[in-house]
mmCIF file of C-alpha atoms and ligand atoms in Angstrom:
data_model
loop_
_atom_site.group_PDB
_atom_site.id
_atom_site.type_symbol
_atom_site.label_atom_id
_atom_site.label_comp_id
_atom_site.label_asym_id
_atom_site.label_seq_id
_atom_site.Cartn_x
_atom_site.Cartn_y
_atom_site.Cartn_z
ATOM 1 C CA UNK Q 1 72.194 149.706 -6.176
ATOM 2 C CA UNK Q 2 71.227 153.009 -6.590
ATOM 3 C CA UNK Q 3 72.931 156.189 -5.077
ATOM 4 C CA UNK Q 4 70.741 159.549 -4.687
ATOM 5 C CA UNK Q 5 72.738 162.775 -3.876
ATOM 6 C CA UNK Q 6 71.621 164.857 -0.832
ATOM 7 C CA UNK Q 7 73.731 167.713 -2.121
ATOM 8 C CA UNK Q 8 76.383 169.114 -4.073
ATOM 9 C CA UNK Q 9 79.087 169.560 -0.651
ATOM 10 C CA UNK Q 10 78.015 165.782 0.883
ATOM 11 C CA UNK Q 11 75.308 162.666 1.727
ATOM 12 C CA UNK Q 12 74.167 159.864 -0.307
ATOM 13 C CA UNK Q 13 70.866 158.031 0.113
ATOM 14 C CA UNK Q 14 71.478 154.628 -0.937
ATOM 15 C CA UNK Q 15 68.727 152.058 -1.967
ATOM 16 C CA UNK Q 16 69.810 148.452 -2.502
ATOM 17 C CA UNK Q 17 71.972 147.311 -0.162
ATOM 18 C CA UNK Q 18 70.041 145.075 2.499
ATOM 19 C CA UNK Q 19 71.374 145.630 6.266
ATOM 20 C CA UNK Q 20 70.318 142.781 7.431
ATOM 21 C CA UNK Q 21 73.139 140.898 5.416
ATOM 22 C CA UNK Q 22 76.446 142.737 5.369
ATOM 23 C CA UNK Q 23 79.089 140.772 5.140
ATOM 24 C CA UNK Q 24 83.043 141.146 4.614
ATOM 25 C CA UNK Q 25 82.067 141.661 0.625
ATOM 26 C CA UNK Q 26 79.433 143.931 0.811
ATOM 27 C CA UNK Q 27 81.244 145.857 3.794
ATOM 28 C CA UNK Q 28 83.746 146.816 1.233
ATOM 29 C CA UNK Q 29 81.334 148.521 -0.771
ATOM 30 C CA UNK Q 30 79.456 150.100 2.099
ATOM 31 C CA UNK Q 31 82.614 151.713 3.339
ATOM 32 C CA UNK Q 32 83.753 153.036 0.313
ATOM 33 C CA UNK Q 33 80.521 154.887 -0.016
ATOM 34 C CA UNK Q 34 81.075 156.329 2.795
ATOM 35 C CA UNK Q 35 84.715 157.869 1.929
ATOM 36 C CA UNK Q 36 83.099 158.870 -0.695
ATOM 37 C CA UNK Q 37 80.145 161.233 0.470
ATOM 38 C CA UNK Q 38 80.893 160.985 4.002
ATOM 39 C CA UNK Q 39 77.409 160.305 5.301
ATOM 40 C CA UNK Q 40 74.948 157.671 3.794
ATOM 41 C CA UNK Q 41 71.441 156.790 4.389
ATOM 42 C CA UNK Q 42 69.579 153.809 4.342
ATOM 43 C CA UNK Q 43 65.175 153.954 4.753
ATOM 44 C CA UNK Q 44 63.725 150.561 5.596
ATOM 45 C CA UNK Q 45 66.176 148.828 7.125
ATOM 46 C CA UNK Q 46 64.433 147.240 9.902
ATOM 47 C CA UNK Q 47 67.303 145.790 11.541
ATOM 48 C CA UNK Q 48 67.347 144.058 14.748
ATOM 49 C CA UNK Q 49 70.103 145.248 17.794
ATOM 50 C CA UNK Q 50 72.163 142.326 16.984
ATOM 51 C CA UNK Q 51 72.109 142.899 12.865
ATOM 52 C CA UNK Q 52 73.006 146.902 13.850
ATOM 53 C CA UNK Q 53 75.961 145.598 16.315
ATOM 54 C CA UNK Q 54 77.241 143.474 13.149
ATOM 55 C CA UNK Q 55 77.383 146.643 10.593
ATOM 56 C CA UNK Q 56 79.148 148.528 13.315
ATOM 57 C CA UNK Q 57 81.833 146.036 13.908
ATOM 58 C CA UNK Q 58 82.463 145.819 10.551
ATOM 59 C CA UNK Q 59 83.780 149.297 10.783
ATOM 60 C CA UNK Q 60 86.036 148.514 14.279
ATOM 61 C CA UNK Q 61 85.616 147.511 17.815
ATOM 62 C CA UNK Q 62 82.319 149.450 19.162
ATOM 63 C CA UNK Q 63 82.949 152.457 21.771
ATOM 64 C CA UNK Q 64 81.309 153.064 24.947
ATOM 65 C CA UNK Q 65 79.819 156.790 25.347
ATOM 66 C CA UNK Q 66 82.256 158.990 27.977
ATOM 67 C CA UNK Q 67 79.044 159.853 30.041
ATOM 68 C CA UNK Q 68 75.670 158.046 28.866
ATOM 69 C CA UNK Q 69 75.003 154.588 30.077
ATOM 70 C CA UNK Q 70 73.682 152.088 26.985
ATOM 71 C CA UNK Q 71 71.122 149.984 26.741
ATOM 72 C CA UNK Q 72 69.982 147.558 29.167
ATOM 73 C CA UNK Q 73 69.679 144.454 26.766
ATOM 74 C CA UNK Q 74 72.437 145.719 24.566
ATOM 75 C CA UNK Q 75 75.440 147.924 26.543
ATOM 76 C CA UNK Q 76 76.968 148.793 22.996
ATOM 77 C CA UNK Q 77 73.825 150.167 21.881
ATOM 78 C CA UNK Q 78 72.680 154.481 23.488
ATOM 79 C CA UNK Q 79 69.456 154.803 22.924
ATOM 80 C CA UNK Q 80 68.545 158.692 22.370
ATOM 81 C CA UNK Q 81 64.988 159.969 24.182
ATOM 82 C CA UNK Q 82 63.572 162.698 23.321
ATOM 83 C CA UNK Q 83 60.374 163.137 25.512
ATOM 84 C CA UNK Q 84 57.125 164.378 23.396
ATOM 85 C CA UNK Q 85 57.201 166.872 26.591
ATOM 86 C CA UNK Q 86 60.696 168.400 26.037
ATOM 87 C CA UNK Q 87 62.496 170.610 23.919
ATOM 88 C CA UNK Q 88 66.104 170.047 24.111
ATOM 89 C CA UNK Q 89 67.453 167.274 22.360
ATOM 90 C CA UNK Q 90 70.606 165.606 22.360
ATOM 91 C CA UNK Q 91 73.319 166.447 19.468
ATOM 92 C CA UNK Q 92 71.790 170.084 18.605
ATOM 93 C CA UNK Q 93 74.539 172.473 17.938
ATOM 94 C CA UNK Q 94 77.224 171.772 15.727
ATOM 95 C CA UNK Q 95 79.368 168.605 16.705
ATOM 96 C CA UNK Q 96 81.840 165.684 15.931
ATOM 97 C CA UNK Q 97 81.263 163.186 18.696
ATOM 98 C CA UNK Q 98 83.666 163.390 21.335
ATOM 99 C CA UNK Q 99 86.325 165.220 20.131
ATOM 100 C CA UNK Q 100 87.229 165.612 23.347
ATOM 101 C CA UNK Q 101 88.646 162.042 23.947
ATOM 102 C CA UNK Q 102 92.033 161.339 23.256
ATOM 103 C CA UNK Q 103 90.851 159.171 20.079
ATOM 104 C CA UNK Q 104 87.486 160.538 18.794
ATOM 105 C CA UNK Q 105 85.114 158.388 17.274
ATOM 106 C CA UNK Q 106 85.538 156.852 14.048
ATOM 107 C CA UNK Q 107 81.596 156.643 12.663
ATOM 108 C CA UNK Q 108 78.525 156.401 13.837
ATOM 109 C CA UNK Q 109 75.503 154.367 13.215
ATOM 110 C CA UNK Q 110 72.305 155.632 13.920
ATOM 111 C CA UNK Q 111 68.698 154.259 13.436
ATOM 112 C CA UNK Q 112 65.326 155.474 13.984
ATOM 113 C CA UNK Q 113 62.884 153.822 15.947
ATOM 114 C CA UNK Q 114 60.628 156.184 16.609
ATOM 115 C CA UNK Q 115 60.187 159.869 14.715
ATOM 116 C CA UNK Q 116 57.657 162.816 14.323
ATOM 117 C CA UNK Q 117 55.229 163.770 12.048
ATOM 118 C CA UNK Q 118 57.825 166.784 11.152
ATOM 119 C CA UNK Q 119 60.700 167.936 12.925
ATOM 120 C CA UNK Q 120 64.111 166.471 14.290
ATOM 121 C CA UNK Q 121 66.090 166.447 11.328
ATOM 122 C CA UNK Q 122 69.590 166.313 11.179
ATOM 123 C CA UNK Q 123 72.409 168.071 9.177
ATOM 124 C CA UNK Q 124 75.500 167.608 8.139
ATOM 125 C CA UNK Q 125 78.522 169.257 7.008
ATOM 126 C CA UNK Q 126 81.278 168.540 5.115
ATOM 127 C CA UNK Q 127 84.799 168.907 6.722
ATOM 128 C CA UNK Q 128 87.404 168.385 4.230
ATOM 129 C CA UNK Q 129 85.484 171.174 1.675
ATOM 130 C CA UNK Q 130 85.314 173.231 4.732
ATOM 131 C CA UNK Q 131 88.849 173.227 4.554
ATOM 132 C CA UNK Q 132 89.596 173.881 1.422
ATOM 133 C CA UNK Q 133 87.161 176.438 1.042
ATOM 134 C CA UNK Q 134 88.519 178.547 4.563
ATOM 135 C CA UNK Q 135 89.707 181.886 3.866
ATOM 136 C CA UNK Q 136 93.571 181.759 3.420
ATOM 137 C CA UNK Q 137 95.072 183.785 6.141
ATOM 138 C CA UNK Q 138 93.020 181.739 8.418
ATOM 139 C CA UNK Q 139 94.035 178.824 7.283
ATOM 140 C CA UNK Q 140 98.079 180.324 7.681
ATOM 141 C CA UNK Q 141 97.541 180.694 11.183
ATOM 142 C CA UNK Q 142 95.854 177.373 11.887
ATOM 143 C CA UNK Q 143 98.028 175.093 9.823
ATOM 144 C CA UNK Q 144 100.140 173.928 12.141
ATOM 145 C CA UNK Q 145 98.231 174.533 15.716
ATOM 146 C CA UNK Q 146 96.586 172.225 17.755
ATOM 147 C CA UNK Q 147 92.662 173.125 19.654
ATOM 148 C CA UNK Q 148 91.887 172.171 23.080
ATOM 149 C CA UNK Q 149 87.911 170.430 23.140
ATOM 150 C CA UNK Q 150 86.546 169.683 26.210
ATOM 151 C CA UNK Q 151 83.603 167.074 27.106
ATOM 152 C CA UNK Q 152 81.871 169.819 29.725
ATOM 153 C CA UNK Q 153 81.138 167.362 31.660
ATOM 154 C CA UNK Q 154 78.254 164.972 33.103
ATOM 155 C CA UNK Q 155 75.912 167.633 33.502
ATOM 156 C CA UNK Q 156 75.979 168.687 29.495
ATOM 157 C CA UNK Q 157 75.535 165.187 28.345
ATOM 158 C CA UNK Q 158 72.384 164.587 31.201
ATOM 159 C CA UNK Q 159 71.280 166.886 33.332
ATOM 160 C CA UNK Q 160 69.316 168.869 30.031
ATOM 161 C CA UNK Q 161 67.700 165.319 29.393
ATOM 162 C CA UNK Q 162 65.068 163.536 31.183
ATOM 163 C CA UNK Q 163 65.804 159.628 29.435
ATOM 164 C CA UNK Q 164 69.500 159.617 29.374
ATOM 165 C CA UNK Q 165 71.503 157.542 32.691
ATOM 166 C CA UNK Q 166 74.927 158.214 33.511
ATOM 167 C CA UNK Q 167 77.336 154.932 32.945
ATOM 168 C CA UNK Q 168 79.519 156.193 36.007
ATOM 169 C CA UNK Q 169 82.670 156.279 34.383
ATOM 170 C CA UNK Q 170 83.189 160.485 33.727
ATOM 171 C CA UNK Q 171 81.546 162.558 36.174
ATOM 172 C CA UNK Q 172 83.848 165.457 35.623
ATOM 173 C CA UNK Q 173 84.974 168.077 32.648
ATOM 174 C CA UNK Q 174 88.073 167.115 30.503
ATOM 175 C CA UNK Q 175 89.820 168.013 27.888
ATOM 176 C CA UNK Q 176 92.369 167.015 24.912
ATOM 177 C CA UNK Q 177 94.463 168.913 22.379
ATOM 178 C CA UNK Q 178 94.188 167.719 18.747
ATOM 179 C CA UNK Q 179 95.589 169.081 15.254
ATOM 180 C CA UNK Q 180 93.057 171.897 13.770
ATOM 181 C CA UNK Q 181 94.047 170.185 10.766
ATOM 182 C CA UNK Q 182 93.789 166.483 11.014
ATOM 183 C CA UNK Q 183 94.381 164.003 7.542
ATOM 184 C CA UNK Q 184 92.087 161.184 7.031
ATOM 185 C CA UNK Q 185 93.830 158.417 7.621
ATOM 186 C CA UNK Q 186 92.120 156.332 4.984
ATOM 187 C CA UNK Q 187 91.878 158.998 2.225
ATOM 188 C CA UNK Q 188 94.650 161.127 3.095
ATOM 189 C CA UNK Q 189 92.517 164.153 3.203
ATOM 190 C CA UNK Q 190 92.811 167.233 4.832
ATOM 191 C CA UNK Q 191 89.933 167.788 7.569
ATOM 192 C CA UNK Q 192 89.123 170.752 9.511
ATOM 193 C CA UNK Q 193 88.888 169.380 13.312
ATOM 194 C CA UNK Q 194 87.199 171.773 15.048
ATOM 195 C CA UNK Q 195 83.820 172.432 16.409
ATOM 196 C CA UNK Q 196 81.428 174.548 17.920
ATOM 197 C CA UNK Q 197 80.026 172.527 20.874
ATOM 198 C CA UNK Q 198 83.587 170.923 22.524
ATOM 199 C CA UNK Q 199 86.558 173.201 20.606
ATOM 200 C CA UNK Q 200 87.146 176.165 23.459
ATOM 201 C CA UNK Q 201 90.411 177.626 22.579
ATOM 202 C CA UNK Q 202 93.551 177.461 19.542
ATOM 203 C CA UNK Q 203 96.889 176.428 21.474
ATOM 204 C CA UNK Q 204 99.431 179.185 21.528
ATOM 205 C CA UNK Q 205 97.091 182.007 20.747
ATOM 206 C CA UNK Q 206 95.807 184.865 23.104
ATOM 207 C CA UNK Q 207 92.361 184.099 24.063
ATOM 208 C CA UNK Q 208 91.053 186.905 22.339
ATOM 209 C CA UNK Q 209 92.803 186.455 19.334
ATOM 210 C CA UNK Q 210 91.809 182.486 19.785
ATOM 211 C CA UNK Q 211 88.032 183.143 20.286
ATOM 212 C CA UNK Q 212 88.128 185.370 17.218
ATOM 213 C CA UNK Q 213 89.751 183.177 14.969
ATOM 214 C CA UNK Q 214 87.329 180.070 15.693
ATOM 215 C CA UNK Q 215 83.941 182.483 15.676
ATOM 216 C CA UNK Q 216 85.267 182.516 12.222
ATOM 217 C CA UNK Q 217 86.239 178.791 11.602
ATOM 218 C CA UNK Q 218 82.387 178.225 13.487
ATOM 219 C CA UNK Q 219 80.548 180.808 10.747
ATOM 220 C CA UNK Q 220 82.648 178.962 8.048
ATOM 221 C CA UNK Q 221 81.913 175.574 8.800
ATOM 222 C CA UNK Q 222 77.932 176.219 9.504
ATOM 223 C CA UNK Q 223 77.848 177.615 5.675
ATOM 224 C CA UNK Q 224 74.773 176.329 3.979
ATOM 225 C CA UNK Q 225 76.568 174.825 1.056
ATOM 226 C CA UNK Q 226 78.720 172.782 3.175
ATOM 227 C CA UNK Q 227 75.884 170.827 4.275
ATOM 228 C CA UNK Q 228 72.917 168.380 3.522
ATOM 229 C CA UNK Q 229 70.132 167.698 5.223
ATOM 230 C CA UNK Q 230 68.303 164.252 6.309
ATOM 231 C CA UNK Q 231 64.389 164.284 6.826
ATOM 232 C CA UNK Q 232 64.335 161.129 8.523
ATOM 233 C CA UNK Q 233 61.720 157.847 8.422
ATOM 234 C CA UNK Q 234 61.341 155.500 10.944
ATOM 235 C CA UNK Q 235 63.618 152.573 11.024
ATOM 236 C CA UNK Q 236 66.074 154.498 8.497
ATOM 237 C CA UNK Q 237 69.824 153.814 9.317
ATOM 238 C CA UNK Q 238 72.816 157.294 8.723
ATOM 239 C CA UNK Q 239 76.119 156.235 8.874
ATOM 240 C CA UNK Q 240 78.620 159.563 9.569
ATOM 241 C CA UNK Q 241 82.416 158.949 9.412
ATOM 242 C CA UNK Q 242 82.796 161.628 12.320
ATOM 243 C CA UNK Q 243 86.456 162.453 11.624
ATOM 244 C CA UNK Q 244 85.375 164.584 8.444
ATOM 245 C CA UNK Q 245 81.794 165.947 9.362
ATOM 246 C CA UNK Q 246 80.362 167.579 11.803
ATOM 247 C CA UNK Q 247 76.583 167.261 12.488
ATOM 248 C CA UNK Q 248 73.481 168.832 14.076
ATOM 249 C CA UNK Q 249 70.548 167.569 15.591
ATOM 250 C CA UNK Q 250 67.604 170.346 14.932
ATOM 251 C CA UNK Q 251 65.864 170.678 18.075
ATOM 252 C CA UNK Q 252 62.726 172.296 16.166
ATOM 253 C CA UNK Q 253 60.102 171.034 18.954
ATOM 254 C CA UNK Q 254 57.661 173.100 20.475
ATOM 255 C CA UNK Q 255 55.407 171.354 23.063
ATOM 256 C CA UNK Q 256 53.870 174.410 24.042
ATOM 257 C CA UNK Q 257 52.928 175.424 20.265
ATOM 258 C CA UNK Q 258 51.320 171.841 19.964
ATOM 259 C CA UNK Q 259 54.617 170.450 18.151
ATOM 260 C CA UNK Q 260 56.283 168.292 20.774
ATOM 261 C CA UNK Q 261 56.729 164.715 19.482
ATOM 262 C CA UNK Q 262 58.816 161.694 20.435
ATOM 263 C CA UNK Q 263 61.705 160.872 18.775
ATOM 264 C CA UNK Q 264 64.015 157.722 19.576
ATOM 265 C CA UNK Q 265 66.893 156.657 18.181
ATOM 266 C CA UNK Q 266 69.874 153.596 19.011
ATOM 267 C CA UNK Q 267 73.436 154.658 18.569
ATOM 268 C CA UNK Q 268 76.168 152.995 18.073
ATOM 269 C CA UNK Q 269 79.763 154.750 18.080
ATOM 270 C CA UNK Q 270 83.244 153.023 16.793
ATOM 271 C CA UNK Q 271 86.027 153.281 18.401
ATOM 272 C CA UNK Q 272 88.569 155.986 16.341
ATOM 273 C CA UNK Q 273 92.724 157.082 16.309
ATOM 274 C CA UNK Q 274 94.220 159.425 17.512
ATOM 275 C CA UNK Q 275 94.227 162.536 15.001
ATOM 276 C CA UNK Q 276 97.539 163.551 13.646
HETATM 277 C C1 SIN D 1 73.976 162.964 17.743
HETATM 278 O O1 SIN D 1 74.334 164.118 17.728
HETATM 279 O O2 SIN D 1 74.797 162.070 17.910
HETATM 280 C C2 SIN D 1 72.517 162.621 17.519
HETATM 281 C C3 SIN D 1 72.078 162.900 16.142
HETATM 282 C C4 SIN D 1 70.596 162.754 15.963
HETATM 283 O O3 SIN D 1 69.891 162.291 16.876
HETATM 284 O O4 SIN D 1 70.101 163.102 14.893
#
């Protein structure tokens, strides 16, 4: 097996392990590689729905997305469209999945189907240095407070997107109060759990006083060298644990400039805890 370092804060690019065949033994290995650097990459892996379903259950039972309806053939599976004809693209802007929900996802496996000549990259960034490297008298006031993040709604997750179907189950906005400060509970690491996209307000605090203090945590956590970068290949497989990273889908697509390509992706989401 060989492991190949995406940067100094997080990401691993690992060549050797075969996705076809994970089983309870080589599970063990996979997940502690992903403790370890957070997010890991696999190229040519081309795995069927039913091998990707296996690696995810390894990690727990799968989720179902709070707004987007899955696959036809395979309900577990969300497969992400981006039209060569549009811009916007789902997951740009800086992210955990669902932090909203009561007990945010655990990890995430994605793999590429279907990607562009250039373009549609994704970063990532790493939440536990992000928290030890905050400035202190932030990280005074935040200690011990909770965030509000909110799902905003049906209409964020589908109205911006031409491929994506509504699963029925959320049509409206809601919202859940977690610990700015969560621990990991595998590692025991501390993890910064907020984010740009679904984290609207600090518990307790003035809303002035709030919205100042995450601009800040947002600026922090969007530093270059808390991140890495993956150029992906088709039928490539990242696997994020989404309790310490947040990520972001670069939208860099210009179908008027002669740069709008297809991209397609299948998701598959695990099921997390409730932060504490
Ligand atoms: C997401 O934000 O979940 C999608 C990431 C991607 O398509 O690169």
């Amino acid at each position: 097996m060989e492991v190949k370092l995406l940067s100094g804060a997080l990401g691993a690019e690992i060549d050797g392990i075969d996705l076809k065949k994970v089983t309870s033994d080589n599970f063990k290995t996979i997940n502690d590689l992903l403790l370890e650097h957070k997010v890991i990459f696999f190229r040519n892996q081309n795995i069927t729905p039913e091998e990707q379903i296996n690696l995810a259950k390894f990690f727990g039972p799968i989720e179902e997305h709070a707004y987007v309806k899955g696959r036809e053939d395979y309900p577990q599976i969300t497969r992400l469209i981006k039209g060569a004809e549009e811009k916007n693209q789902w997951g740009e802007g800086w992210h955990s999945d669902v932090s909203y929900n009561p007990e945010p996802t655990k990890a995430i496996i994605l793999r590429s189907l279907k990607i562009p000549p250039v373009g549609g990259d994704t970063v990532f960034s790493n939440m536990e240095l992000a928290w030890e490297t905050l400035d202190e008298d932030i990280k005074k006031i935040v200690v011990d407070k909770k965030a509000e993040h909110f799902s905003l709604g049906a209409g964020f997750f589908l109205d911006k997107f031409k491929y994506f179907e509504s699963n029925g189950n959320n049509p409206k906005e809601y919202s859940n109060k977690h610990p700015i400060v969560r621990t990991h509970p595998e590692t025991e690491n501390k993890i910064l759990f907020v984010n740009w996209t679904y984290t609207k307000k600090i518990v307790g605090l003035e809303e002035s006083e709030s919205n100042e203090i995450l601009n800040k945590i947002f600026d922090h956590q969007a530093r270059l060298d808390l991140t890495c970068r993956f150029s992906w290949t088709e039928n490539a497989v990242a696997i994020w644990d989404n309790r310490s990273v947040i990520h972001y889908a670069i939208a860099d697509f210009y179908p008027e400039r002669g740069m709008g390509y297809e991209r397609v992706m299948d998701r598959i989401a695990v099921m997390g805890d409730r932060p504490f």
